[in-house]
Amino acid sequence: PSDEVCAQVIVVQWRGATGAPESIARSEGDARQRAEELLQRIESGAAELEEIARTESDARSSGARGGLLGTY
């Protein structure tokens, strides 16, 4: 057994959130709803996390890597 884990993330930012660029216009409530919709797509099997991270994540760097943050 390995003591390492692989971390992946999909970032959904909202207007005024720490680090969010001014181009982000969604409210915090809209961001929460969007995140829930993306989670439902993953949990239902309609899409893979990697695919959604690449196409939907607001984090360009990790999104381009399929949401991969690294192995720890």
Short mmCIF file of C-alpha atoms in Angstrom, two decimals:
data_model
loop_
_atom_site.label_atom_id
_atom_site.label_comp_id
_atom_site.label_asym_id
_atom_site.label_seq_id
_atom_site.Cartn_x
_atom_site.Cartn_y
_atom_site.Cartn_z
CA PRO A 1 0.00 0.00 0.00
CA SER A 2 1.14 3.48 -0.87
CA ASP A 3 1.10 6.41 1.53
CA GLU A 4 0.63 8.79 -1.40
CA VAL A 5 -2.60 10.29 -2.66
CA CYS A 6 -3.39 12.13 -5.86
CA ALA A 7 -5.35 15.38 -5.46
CA GLN A 8 -7.66 16.78 -8.13
CA VAL A 9 -9.85 19.88 -8.07
CA ILE A 10 -12.40 21.83 -10.07
CA VAL A 11 -12.42 25.52 -9.17
CA VAL A 12 -15.65 27.51 -9.42
CA GLN A 13 -14.98 31.16 -8.55
CA TRP A 14 -17.40 33.99 -7.80
CA ARG A 15 -17.23 37.77 -7.97
CA GLY A 16 -15.26 39.05 -5.00
CA ALA A 17 -13.78 35.71 -3.95
CA THR A 18 -10.12 35.75 -2.94
CA GLY A 19 -8.01 35.43 -6.06
CA ALA A 20 -10.95 35.66 -8.48
CA PRO A 21 -10.19 37.84 -11.50
CA GLU A 22 -12.46 40.78 -12.25
CA SER A 23 -13.76 38.91 -15.30
CA ILE A 24 -15.69 36.51 -13.01
CA ALA A 25 -19.27 37.79 -12.84
CA ARG A 26 -21.18 34.98 -11.09
CA SER A 27 -22.45 35.43 -7.55
CA GLU A 28 -21.41 33.13 -4.71
CA GLY A 29 -24.82 31.45 -4.88
CA ASP A 30 -24.50 30.92 -8.63
CA ALA A 31 -21.01 29.47 -8.09
CA ARG A 32 -22.32 27.07 -5.46
CA GLN A 33 -25.13 25.97 -7.81
CA ARG A 34 -22.64 25.51 -10.66
CA ALA A 35 -20.37 23.41 -8.45
CA GLU A 36 -23.32 21.21 -7.43
CA GLU A 37 -24.28 20.73 -11.09
CA LEU A 38 -20.72 19.71 -11.99
CA LEU A 39 -20.58 17.30 -9.05
CA GLN A 40 -23.87 15.70 -10.15
CA ARG A 41 -22.46 15.16 -13.64
CA ILE A 42 -19.41 13.42 -12.18
CA GLU A 43 -21.35 11.32 -9.66
CA SER A 44 -23.92 10.25 -12.26
CA GLY A 45 -21.18 9.10 -14.62
CA ALA A 46 -22.22 11.61 -17.29
CA ALA A 47 -18.70 13.05 -17.29
CA GLU A 48 -15.27 12.37 -15.82
CA LEU A 49 -13.69 14.78 -13.35
CA GLU A 50 -10.72 15.27 -15.67
CA GLU A 51 -12.97 16.24 -18.57
CA ILE A 52 -14.97 18.73 -16.50
CA ALA A 53 -11.81 20.22 -14.99
CA ARG A 54 -10.38 20.83 -18.46
CA THR A 55 -13.54 22.44 -19.82
CA GLU A 56 -15.27 24.02 -16.81
CA SER A 57 -12.70 24.86 -14.10
CA ASP A 58 -11.88 28.51 -13.46
CA ALA A 59 -8.32 27.49 -12.53
CA ARG A 60 -6.36 27.56 -15.76
CA SER A 61 -3.25 25.76 -14.49
CA SER A 62 -4.86 22.80 -12.74
CA GLY A 63 -7.78 22.76 -15.17
CA ALA A 64 -5.43 22.23 -18.09
CA ARG A 65 -4.03 19.20 -16.24
CA GLY A 66 -7.48 17.69 -15.71
CA GLY A 67 -7.71 19.17 -12.22
CA LEU A 68 -4.50 17.50 -11.07
CA LEU A 69 -2.84 19.26 -8.14
CA GLY A 70 -0.19 16.64 -7.61
CA THR A 71 0.67 13.56 -5.63
CA TYR A 72 1.29 13.90 -1.91
#
